[in-house]
Structures are given as structure tokens and as C-alpha cells.
mmCIF file of C-alpha atoms and ligand atoms in Angstrom:
data_model
loop_
_atom_site.group_PDB
_atom_site.id
_atom_site.type_symbol
_atom_site.label_atom_id
_atom_site.label_comp_id
_atom_site.label_asym_id
_atom_site.label_seq_id
_atom_site.Cartn_x
_atom_site.Cartn_y
_atom_site.Cartn_z
ATOM 1 C CA MET D 1 0.000 0.000 0.000
ATOM 2 C CA LYS D 2 1.180 3.505 -0.794
ATOM 3 C CA PHE D 3 0.449 6.539 1.347
ATOM 4 C CA GLN D 4 1.077 10.248 1.383
ATOM 5 C CA THR D 5 2.630 10.151 4.860
ATOM 6 C CA VAL D 6 1.524 13.115 6.982
ATOM 7 C CA ILE D 7 3.337 14.374 10.076
ATOM 8 C CA ARG D 8 0.903 15.688 12.698
ATOM 9 C CA SER D 9 1.966 17.528 15.834
ATOM 10 C CA TYR D 10 0.767 15.868 19.013
ATOM 11 C CA ASN D 11 -2.659 17.111 20.131
ATOM 12 C CA ASP D 12 -6.156 15.638 20.666
ATOM 13 C CA ASP D 13 -7.006 15.768 16.951
ATOM 14 C CA ALA D 14 -3.808 13.961 15.954
ATOM 15 C CA ILE D 15 -4.511 11.234 18.518
ATOM 16 C CA ALA D 16 -8.116 10.861 17.307
ATOM 17 C CA GLU D 17 -6.885 10.590 13.718
ATOM 18 C CA GLY D 18 -4.187 8.081 14.684
ATOM 19 C CA ALA D 19 -6.724 6.008 16.627
ATOM 20 C CA ALA D 20 -9.043 5.967 13.593
ATOM 21 C CA GLN D 21 -6.195 4.695 11.384
ATOM 22 C CA ILE D 22 -5.367 1.982 13.901
ATOM 23 C CA ARG D 23 -9.012 0.913 14.115
ATOM 24 C CA ALA D 24 -8.981 0.728 10.312
ATOM 25 C CA GLY D 25 -6.085 -1.729 10.585
ATOM 26 C CA LEU D 26 -3.230 0.592 9.600
ATOM 27 C CA PRO D 27 -0.004 1.158 11.533
ATOM 28 C CA VAL D 28 0.755 4.651 12.856
ATOM 29 C CA ALA D 29 4.095 6.031 14.057
ATOM 30 C CA VAL D 30 4.001 7.480 17.561
ATOM 31 C CA PRO D 31 6.696 8.545 20.021
ATOM 32 C CA THR D 32 7.399 6.624 23.201
ATOM 33 C CA GLU D 33 9.893 7.710 25.861
ATOM 34 C CA THR D 34 12.533 5.435 24.247
ATOM 35 C CA VAL D 35 12.193 5.646 20.443
ATOM 36 C CA TYR D 36 9.346 6.217 17.978
ATOM 37 C CA GLY D 37 7.176 3.107 17.620
ATOM 38 C CA LEU D 38 5.083 1.805 14.721
ATOM 39 C CA ALA D 39 1.817 0.920 16.443
ATOM 40 C CA ALA D 40 -0.981 -1.401 15.341
ATOM 41 C CA ASP D 41 -3.795 -3.307 17.057
ATOM 42 C CA ALA D 42 -2.110 -6.396 18.543
ATOM 43 C CA GLU D 43 -5.373 -8.335 18.306
ATOM 44 C CA ASN D 44 -5.774 -7.734 14.564
ATOM 45 C CA GLY D 45 -3.582 -10.148 12.591
ATOM 46 C CA ASP D 46 -3.863 -8.187 9.340
ATOM 47 C CA ALA D 47 -2.827 -4.968 11.049
ATOM 48 C CA VAL D 48 0.166 -6.698 12.637
ATOM 49 C CA ALA D 49 1.104 -8.224 9.270
ATOM 50 C CA ARG D 50 1.263 -4.681 7.883
ATOM 51 C CA ILE D 51 3.880 -3.735 10.481
ATOM 52 C CA PHE D 52 6.126 -6.522 9.189
ATOM 53 C CA GLU D 53 5.415 -5.501 5.593
ATOM 54 C CA VAL D 54 6.102 -1.813 6.230
ATOM 55 C CA LYS D 55 9.346 -2.488 8.116
ATOM 56 C CA GLN D 56 10.329 -5.420 5.883
ATOM 57 C CA ARG D 57 11.025 -7.213 9.110
ATOM 58 C CA PRO D 58 11.835 -10.941 9.221
ATOM 59 C CA ASP D 59 8.652 -12.511 10.537
ATOM 60 C CA PHE D 60 10.361 -14.685 13.149
ATOM 61 C CA ASN D 61 11.073 -11.580 15.160
ATOM 62 C CA PRO D 62 8.354 -11.025 17.810
ATOM 63 C CA LEU D 63 6.969 -7.602 18.749
ATOM 64 C CA ILE D 64 6.446 -5.771 22.038
ATOM 65 C CA VAL D 65 2.829 -5.246 23.090
ATOM 66 C CA HIS D 66 2.179 -1.877 24.752
ATOM 67 C CA VAL D 67 -0.623 -1.702 27.307
ATOM 68 C CA ARG D 68 -2.214 1.003 29.465
ATOM 69 C CA ASN D 69 -1.924 -0.504 32.895
ATOM 70 C CA LEU D 70 -1.183 -3.614 34.916
ATOM 71 C CA GLU D 71 -4.830 -4.662 34.845
ATOM 72 C CA GLN D 72 -4.681 -4.871 31.053
ATOM 73 C CA ALA D 73 -1.235 -6.522 31.160
ATOM 74 C CA VAL D 74 -2.360 -9.445 33.357
ATOM 75 C CA ARG D 75 -5.001 -10.336 30.764
ATOM 76 C CA PHE D 76 -2.236 -11.280 28.336
ATOM 77 C CA ALA D 77 0.484 -12.845 30.491
ATOM 78 C CA THR D 78 1.067 -14.577 33.801
ATOM 79 C CA PHE D 79 3.092 -12.541 36.266
ATOM 80 C CA ASN D 80 5.046 -14.237 39.018
ATOM 81 C CA GLU D 81 6.045 -12.274 42.123
ATOM 82 C CA ALA D 82 9.296 -11.074 40.608
ATOM 83 C CA ALA D 83 7.467 -9.832 37.515
ATOM 84 C CA ILE D 84 4.959 -7.933 39.631
ATOM 85 C CA ARG D 85 7.800 -6.328 41.579
ATOM 86 C CA LEU D 86 9.547 -5.211 38.370
ATOM 87 C CA ALA D 87 6.292 -3.909 36.909
ATOM 88 C CA GLU D 88 5.481 -1.941 40.044
ATOM 89 C CA ARG D 89 8.948 -0.484 40.227
ATOM 90 C CA TYR D 90 9.551 0.417 36.578
ATOM 91 C CA TRP D 91 6.180 0.832 34.839
ATOM 92 C CA PRO D 92 5.256 3.072 33.194
ATOM 93 C CA GLY D 93 8.765 3.209 31.757
ATOM 94 C CA PRO D 94 11.456 1.756 29.486
ATOM 95 C CA LEU D 95 11.256 -1.862 30.683
ATOM 96 C CA THR D 96 9.831 -4.728 28.597
ATOM 97 C CA LEU D 97 8.905 -7.939 30.389
ATOM 98 C CA VAL D 98 8.884 -11.233 28.477
ATOM 99 C CA LEU D 99 6.378 -13.399 30.313
ATOM 100 C CA PRO D 100 4.445 -16.634 29.781
ATOM 101 C CA LEU D 101 1.595 -15.957 27.347
ATOM 102 C CA ARG D 102 -1.858 -16.531 28.755
ATOM 103 C CA PRO D 103 -3.442 -19.072 26.428
ATOM 104 C CA GLY D 104 -6.784 -18.452 24.760
ATOM 105 C CA GLY D 105 -6.278 -14.711 24.292
ATOM 106 C CA GLN D 106 -6.807 -12.664 21.150
ATOM 107 C CA ILE D 107 -3.224 -11.490 20.641
ATOM 108 C CA SER D 108 -2.196 -12.263 17.054
ATOM 109 C CA SER D 109 0.316 -15.131 16.867
ATOM 110 C CA LEU D 110 2.298 -12.928 14.490
ATOM 111 C CA VAL D 111 3.025 -10.640 17.447
ATOM 112 C CA THR D 112 4.560 -13.448 19.489
ATOM 113 C CA ALA D 113 6.041 -15.179 16.426
ATOM 114 C CA GLY D 114 4.258 -18.297 17.639
ATOM 115 C CA LEU D 115 6.206 -18.400 20.927
ATOM 116 C CA ASP D 116 4.497 -19.230 24.221
ATOM 117 C CA SER D 117 5.777 -15.975 25.694
ATOM 118 C CA ILE D 118 4.807 -12.344 25.170
ATOM 119 C CA ALA D 119 6.770 -9.099 25.553
ATOM 120 C CA LEU D 120 4.788 -6.411 27.423
ATOM 121 C CA ARG D 121 5.485 -2.796 28.297
ATOM 122 C CA ILE D 122 3.550 0.119 29.793
ATOM 123 C CA PRO D 123 5.058 3.186 28.116
ATOM 124 C CA ALA D 124 5.465 6.506 29.947
ATOM 125 C CA HIS D 125 5.114 8.878 26.965
ATOM 126 C CA ARG D 126 1.962 11.025 26.776
ATOM 127 C CA ALA D 127 1.444 10.419 23.030
ATOM 128 C CA MET D 128 1.616 6.619 23.242
ATOM 129 C CA GLN D 129 -0.496 6.679 26.404
ATOM 130 C CA ALA D 130 -3.113 8.829 24.672
ATOM 131 C CA LEU D 131 -3.176 6.479 21.675
ATOM 132 C CA LEU D 132 -3.610 3.463 23.959
ATOM 133 C CA ALA D 133 -6.504 5.221 25.696
ATOM 134 C CA ALA D 134 -8.144 6.382 22.456
ATOM 135 C CA THR D 135 -7.984 2.993 20.723
ATOM 136 C CA GLY D 136 -8.632 0.843 23.781
ATOM 137 C CA CYS D 137 -6.473 -1.850 22.116
ATOM 138 C CA PRO D 138 -3.170 -3.366 23.153
ATOM 139 C CA LEU D 139 -0.707 -1.894 20.644
ATOM 140 C CA ALA D 140 2.056 -3.940 19.064
ATOM 141 C CA ALA D 141 4.878 -1.527 18.297
ATOM 142 C CA PRO D 142 8.418 -2.145 17.133
ATOM 143 C CA SER D 143 10.667 0.809 16.471
ATOM 144 C CA ALA D 144 9.323 2.888 13.555
ATOM 145 C CA ASN D 145 12.161 2.332 11.091
ATOM 146 C CA ALA D 146 12.875 -0.033 8.220
ATOM 147 C CA SER D 147 14.302 -3.257 9.630
ATOM 148 C CA GLY D 148 18.049 -3.105 10.203
ATOM 149 C CA THR D 149 18.332 0.693 10.014
ATOM 150 C CA ILE D 150 19.045 3.158 12.838
ATOM 151 C CA SER D 151 16.187 3.500 15.318
ATOM 152 C CA PRO D 152 14.179 6.737 15.139
ATOM 153 C CA THR D 153 14.177 9.319 17.915
ATOM 154 C CA THR D 154 12.438 12.081 15.902
ATOM 155 C CA ALA D 155 9.500 12.210 13.475
ATOM 156 C CA GLN D 156 12.000 13.143 10.737
ATOM 157 C CA HIS D 157 13.983 9.941 11.376
ATOM 158 C CA VAL D 158 10.759 7.946 10.933
ATOM 159 C CA PHE D 159 10.005 9.808 7.711
ATOM 160 C CA ARG D 160 13.463 8.995 6.404
ATOM 161 C CA THR D 161 12.817 5.230 6.078
ATOM 162 C CA LEU D 162 9.001 4.887 6.191
ATOM 163 C CA ALA D 163 7.694 7.802 4.096
ATOM 164 C CA GLY D 164 5.070 6.582 1.636
ATOM 165 C CA ARG D 165 4.579 3.342 3.575
ATOM 166 C CA ILE D 166 2.432 4.577 6.483
ATOM 167 C CA PRO D 167 -0.464 7.062 6.676
ATOM 168 C CA MET D 168 0.786 9.227 9.536
ATOM 169 C CA ILE D 169 3.464 10.080 12.055
ATOM 170 C CA ILE D 170 2.487 11.719 15.349
ATOM 171 C CA ASP D 171 5.252 14.214 16.124
ATOM 172 C CA ASP D 172 5.964 15.095 19.747
ATOM 173 C CA GLY D 173 9.585 16.114 19.371
ATOM 174 C CA PRO D 174 12.702 14.093 20.180
ATOM 175 C CA THR D 175 12.150 11.088 22.451
ATOM 176 C CA PRO D 176 13.473 11.797 25.956
ATOM 177 C CA ILE D 177 15.436 8.570 26.594
ATOM 178 C CA GLY D 178 16.709 7.746 23.120
ATOM 179 C CA ILE D 179 17.528 3.992 23.146
ATOM 180 C CA GLU D 180 15.106 1.060 23.195
ATOM 181 C CA SER D 181 13.720 -0.424 26.393
ATOM 182 C CA THR D 182 15.553 -3.002 28.456
ATOM 183 C CA VAL D 183 14.026 -6.412 27.639
ATOM 184 C CA VAL D 184 14.029 -8.991 30.447
ATOM 185 C CA ARG D 185 12.581 -12.465 30.599
ATOM 186 C CA CYS D 186 10.915 -13.192 33.903
ATOM 187 C CA ASP D 187 9.286 -16.608 34.141
ATOM 188 C CA GLY D 188 10.169 -18.417 37.323
ATOM 189 C CA GLN D 189 13.664 -19.389 36.183
ATOM 190 C CA GLY D 190 15.089 -16.037 37.207
ATOM 191 C CA ILE D 191 15.450 -12.650 35.576
ATOM 192 C CA TYR D 192 17.415 -12.609 32.348
ATOM 193 C CA VAL D 193 18.345 -9.573 30.317
ATOM 194 C CA LEU D 194 17.551 -10.289 26.664
ATOM 195 C CA ARG D 195 18.378 -6.763 25.477
ATOM 196 C CA PRO D 196 20.314 -4.256 27.619
ATOM 197 C CA GLY D 197 18.751 -0.815 27.796
ATOM 198 C CA PRO D 198 18.083 2.266 29.893
ATOM 199 C CA ILE D 199 17.047 0.328 33.005
ATOM 200 C CA ILE D 200 19.761 -1.617 34.812
ATOM 201 C CA ILE D 201 18.361 -4.362 37.031
ATOM 202 C CA ASP D 202 20.629 -5.429 39.874
ATOM 203 C CA GLY D 203 21.254 -9.153 39.991
ATOM 204 C CA ALA D 204 19.753 -9.867 36.545
ATOM 205 C CA GLU D 205 21.647 -12.300 34.339
ATOM 206 C CA ARG D 206 22.339 -12.439 30.621
ATOM 207 C CA PRO D 207 21.758 -15.973 29.318
ATOM 208 C CA SER D 208 24.212 -17.314 26.754
ATOM 209 C CA THR D 209 21.280 -18.355 24.565
ATOM 210 C CA CYS D 210 19.881 -14.834 24.343
ATOM 211 C CA ASN D 211 20.417 -14.618 20.586
ATOM 212 C CA ILE D 212 17.909 -17.399 20.075
ATOM 213 C CA GLU D 213 15.474 -16.283 22.725
ATOM 214 C CA SER D 214 15.343 -12.689 21.604
ATOM 215 C CA PRO D 215 15.611 -12.761 17.843
ATOM 216 C CA GLY D 216 15.687 -8.958 17.741
ATOM 217 C CA GLN D 217 19.188 -9.352 19.061
ATOM 218 C CA MET D 218 20.386 -10.192 15.567
ATOM 219 C CA GLN D 219 23.944 -9.017 15.111
ATOM 220 C CA LYS D 220 23.244 -6.484 12.385
ATOM 221 C CA HIS D 221 20.780 -4.005 13.749
ATOM 222 C CA TYR D 222 20.511 -0.259 14.235
ATOM 223 C CA ALA D 223 23.009 0.107 11.395
ATOM 224 C CA PRO D 224 23.887 3.246 9.440
ATOM 225 C CA THR D 225 24.504 2.815 5.709
ATOM 226 C CA LYS D 226 28.184 3.796 6.093
ATOM 227 C CA PRO D 227 31.070 1.894 7.723
ATOM 228 C CA LEU D 228 31.426 2.701 11.398
ATOM 229 C CA ARG D 229 34.657 2.524 13.440
ATOM 230 C CA LEU D 230 34.480 2.180 17.212
ATOM 231 C CA ASP D 231 36.791 3.513 19.946
ATOM 232 C CA ALA D 232 38.176 6.296 17.776
ATOM 233 C CA THR D 233 40.100 9.115 19.425
ATOM 234 C CA VAL D 234 40.847 11.036 16.227
ATOM 235 C CA ALA D 235 39.046 11.204 12.881
ATOM 236 C CA HIS D 236 40.804 9.567 9.941
ATOM 237 C CA ALA D 237 40.436 11.022 6.439
ATOM 238 C CA ASP D 238 36.786 11.183 5.344
ATOM 239 C CA GLU D 239 35.411 10.162 8.767
ATOM 240 C CA TRP D 240 32.630 12.013 10.596
ATOM 241 C CA LEU D 241 33.629 11.670 14.248
ATOM 242 C CA ILE D 242 31.015 11.296 16.959
ATOM 243 C CA GLY D 243 32.751 12.471 20.111
ATOM 244 C CA PHE D 244 32.274 11.855 23.803
ATOM 245 C CA GLY D 245 33.830 13.649 26.778
ATOM 246 C CA ALA D 246 37.333 14.859 25.958
ATOM 247 C CA VAL D 247 37.176 13.416 22.396
ATOM 248 C CA ASP D 248 35.362 16.242 20.656
ATOM 249 C CA GLY D 249 34.686 15.322 17.009
ATOM 250 C CA ASP D 250 32.036 16.744 14.662
ATOM 251 C CA ARG D 251 29.437 16.374 17.374
ATOM 252 C CA ASN D 252 29.973 15.510 21.021
ATOM 253 C CA LEU D 253 27.403 13.113 22.572
ATOM 254 C CA SER D 254 28.120 14.637 25.969
ATOM 255 C CA PRO D 255 31.101 16.901 26.640
ATOM 256 C CA SER D 256 30.591 16.435 30.394
ATOM 257 C CA GLY D 257 30.497 12.622 30.115
ATOM 258 C CA ASP D 258 26.810 12.292 31.064
ATOM 259 C CA LEU D 259 25.579 8.870 29.866
ATOM 260 C CA VAL D 260 21.893 9.841 30.008
ATOM 261 C CA GLU D 261 22.710 12.632 27.583
ATOM 262 C CA VAL D 262 24.604 10.135 25.399
ATOM 263 C CA MET D 263 21.529 7.858 25.192
ATOM 264 C CA ALA D 264 19.348 10.793 24.180
ATOM 265 C CA ASN D 265 21.771 11.917 21.445
ATOM 266 C CA LEU D 266 23.121 8.614 20.142
ATOM 267 C CA PHE D 267 20.708 7.688 17.342
ATOM 268 C CA ASP D 268 20.305 11.277 16.179
ATOM 269 C CA ALA D 269 24.093 11.572 15.909
ATOM 270 C CA LEU D 270 24.221 8.337 13.879
ATOM 271 C CA HIS D 271 21.481 9.644 11.579
ATOM 272 C CA GLN D 272 23.366 12.945 11.209
ATOM 273 C CA ALA D 273 26.654 11.167 10.468
ATOM 274 C CA ASP D 274 24.918 8.930 7.941
ATOM 275 C CA GLU D 275 23.529 11.961 6.104
ATOM 276 C CA SER D 276 26.787 13.924 6.209
ATOM 277 C CA GLY D 277 29.091 14.367 3.219
ATOM 278 C CA ARG D 278 31.758 12.057 4.729
ATOM 279 C CA ALA D 279 32.049 8.457 3.587
ATOM 280 C CA ARG D 280 32.737 6.941 7.015
ATOM 281 C CA ILE D 281 31.700 7.276 10.635
ATOM 282 C CA ALA D 282 33.865 6.971 13.750
ATOM 283 C CA VAL D 283 32.731 6.982 17.382
ATOM 284 C CA ALA D 284 34.729 7.839 20.489
ATOM 285 C CA PRO D 285 35.107 5.191 23.228
ATOM 286 C CA ILE D 286 32.241 5.044 25.736
ATOM 287 C CA SER D 287 33.594 3.419 28.875
ATOM 288 C CA GLY D 288 31.890 2.411 32.090
ATOM 289 C CA ASP D 289 29.252 -0.109 33.152
ATOM 290 C CA GLY D 290 25.470 0.108 33.538
ATOM 291 C CA ILE D 291 23.926 2.142 30.745
ATOM 292 C CA ALA D 292 27.361 2.546 29.124
ATOM 293 C CA GLU D 293 27.094 -1.194 28.349
ATOM 294 C CA SER D 294 23.660 -0.681 26.777
ATOM 295 C CA ILE D 295 25.106 2.124 24.648
ATOM 296 C CA ARG D 296 28.072 -0.055 23.585
ATOM 297 C CA ASP D 297 25.604 -2.838 22.692
ATOM 298 C CA ARG D 298 23.865 -0.492 20.208
ATOM 299 C CA LEU D 299 27.175 0.775 18.835
ATOM 300 C CA ALA D 300 28.580 -2.726 18.361
ATOM 301 C CA ARG D 301 25.488 -3.657 16.329
ATOM 302 C CA ALA D 302 25.753 -0.449 14.312
ATOM 303 C CA ALA D 303 29.379 -1.259 13.503
ATOM 304 C CA CYS D 304 28.976 -4.797 12.192
HETATM 305 O O1 LIG L 1 11.730 0.822 23.495
HETATM 306 C C1 LIG L 1 11.253 -0.111 22.858
HETATM 307 O O2 LIG L 1 11.252 -1.270 23.289
HETATM 308 C C2 LIG L 1 10.627 0.205 21.486
HETATM 309 C C3 LIG L 1 9.420 1.117 21.715
HETATM 310 C C4 LIG L 1 8.686 1.423 20.438
HETATM 311 O O3 LIG L 1 8.574 0.569 22.693
HETATM 312 N N1 LIG L 1 10.247 -0.989 20.810
HETATM 313 C C5 LIG L 1 11.154 -1.855 20.285
HETATM 314 O O4 LIG L 1 10.592 -2.935 19.662
HETATM 315 O O5 LIG L 1 12.346 -1.696 20.349
HETATM 316 P P1 LIG L 1 11.379 -3.919 18.748
HETATM 317 O O6 LIG L 1 10.358 -4.746 18.064
HETATM 318 O O7 LIG L 1 12.342 -3.200 17.862
HETATM 319 O O8 LIG L 1 12.156 -4.853 19.759
HETATM 320 C C6 LIG L 1 11.471 -5.871 20.463
HETATM 321 C C7 LIG L 1 12.459 -6.740 21.186
HETATM 322 C C8 LIG L 1 13.225 -7.587 20.216
HETATM 323 O O9 LIG L 1 14.568 -7.720 20.675
HETATM 324 C C9 LIG L 1 12.462 -8.908 20.279
HETATM 325 O O10 LIG L 1 13.214 -9.998 19.866
HETATM 326 C C10 LIG L 1 12.109 -8.945 21.751
HETATM 327 O O11 LIG L 1 11.763 -7.616 22.054
HETATM 328 N N2 LIG L 1 10.947 -9.806 22.010
HETATM 329 C C11 LIG L 1 9.652 -9.575 21.726
HETATM 330 N N3 LIG L 1 8.876 -10.616 22.087
HETATM 331 C C12 LIG L 1 9.712 -11.527 22.625
HETATM 332 C C13 LIG L 1 9.517 -12.823 23.178
HETATM 333 N N4 LIG L 1 8.315 -13.375 23.264
HETATM 334 N N5 LIG L 1 10.591 -13.469 23.626
HETATM 335 C C14 LIG L 1 11.820 -12.914 23.557
HETATM 336 N N6 LIG L 1 12.074 -11.693 23.049
HETATM 337 C C15 LIG L 1 11.031 -11.014 22.580
HETATM 338 MG MG1 LIG L 2 14.055 -1.968 16.353
#
């Protein structure tokens, strides 16, 4: 399907229009606190199929279902005590819980890629919350970019890879956090980080099988179109250098070394570097643990 993609600033009319598109079975781009998402009714198989078509996403890769509140969440998954504790502590917010799917529900099997688990998140962003309220549906939403490209943190980033493929983008400015949610599996066998992200959970483990369990953790992901060199302290010829701290470059992710600021700027800097006149991209070293590891995870995928 071809569309004249419109960008609408966030307000009640834009939400009503977005909700109407979603009810008609079409995916709509909407900001969350992490990145822009491409949202469709998770209980409508055709609508979910369109997400895969629009993104050209391999269909074995399951999607996150966004819900309004815990009451709605427990309809779709079983929560053990640990899951309830995580939900109470971090929701609404940038945490996705992979939980046992409650059988007999209406969630499209395309969303879960046929697995017996489901990824759930209550987002904190006003636009996504308003869309959830206006549609009344659980919303499946991967990042609103063509599969394998850099995740979008502005409406313009969404437009760059999805223009003509979706009816509308709800624009509410740059997303405040800037990298995708932390994904953890929580099912009675402990708490396992499947995708590192903005939330660091003490005592959580990373299973060695995470590549299989979270197919979105494919090696090549979030990638610019140009070659990217990591841990650069100076720019080589024809490189656009993304700096950090004392390494200044063409743009500094955070001169003061603030990792929260780095998360917020990272994907926009990659987009900017990709669109620059230089043939290559280099990125300064980002050291440290916690969210620095989540940032290095995204950079390593962008570089391969
Ligand atoms: O911040 C975010 O999480 C954004 C915003 C839009 O909410 N969404 C996002 O979705 O990044 P997506 O589809 O790009 O990433 C979903 C991740 C993938 O790594 C996928 O493999 C994993 O969640 N996932 C989804 N369902 C799963 C399941 N049942 N078991 C294991 N991993 C799952
Ligand atoms: Mg993505």
C-alpha cells in the first residue's frame, strides 16, 4: 500500500486521527519515551502483518505489546512475584517484560512469532499513552524504522525510512530517553536480560542463549549505511567523528560525560553522520558499566 505520509503535531485531533487509522487496521508512528514506535492493534492479525510488511522485518522476530496498565497486562500474560515487583517499580517506563503468554487470548500469533511468551510494556510517553486510551487496544509496536536501520528518535527519522509506507506520524519532538527499552525475561527461572537498555536491574543475568530467545538481538541491527569505526580518538580522512567527553569530534554526545545525555543523542548523531558528506563514521570510546554497556551494545550492532 502507498500513502502520502503526513506528520501531525501531538494534540487531541492527531490522537483521534491516529486512533481511527489503527481501528482501520493501519499502523501509525508514535513517540514513546525510548524511540518512535510503529503501532498497530495487537489483536488484529492483518494490522500486525502490515507492520512486518512496512518495516520489511523478518517474521520470526516477535513484537512488544504496549498496554495502558497492569490490569490490562495481566489479561495477556502470567506474572510471578518477581514480575509484579519489576512492573510496580519500573512501569510506566522503558522496561519490557517477556512473560508466559496466557493461552486463549486474542493477541495475534504474528506478534509473538508463535512463541508461548509475550513481551509487554507500559510506556510513559503522553502520546503513546493517549493512543492506547483512544484505541482501547493493546498496541504492538516495534521501532518505527525499516528493519536493520538506525532507530528513530524524531519524526523526521521515521520519515526517512518509512515515508510513503504509512499514513501518519504523530510528532511530539525528540524522544526523551533515546535507546530502546531493556528487555528482560521473567518466568520463574530467574530474571534474564535479553536486550540491555536504559534500566539496569541489579542481579539480573544475561543468558548465553539470548540470541535465540530474543531474535531482535540479531547481530546487524541499528546500522547506518556507512562503515562505522568504534573507539576512535581522532578522525581519519573522510570520517565524521562522533565524540564523547574529551574526544570532541564533529558532534559531542556529551562533553561532560553524562551517559543519560549520550543515550538521548546517540541515534540522532548516527542519523546525522549517515547523512553527512563524509564516507565513514567513527565513534569515540564510551567506557563504564550500567547504561554505558547498553550504549556499547547499540554501537557494536551499528558497527557490524
Ligand atoms: O523501546 C522499545 O522497546 C521500542 C518502543 C517502540 O517501545 N520498541 C522496540 O521494539 O524496540 P522492537 O520490536 O524493535 O524490539 C522488540 C524486542 C526484540 O529484541 C524482540 O526480539 C524482543 O523484544 N521480544 C519480543 N517478544 C519476545 C519474546 N516473546 N521473547 C523474547 N524476546 C522477545
Ligand atoms: Mg528496532
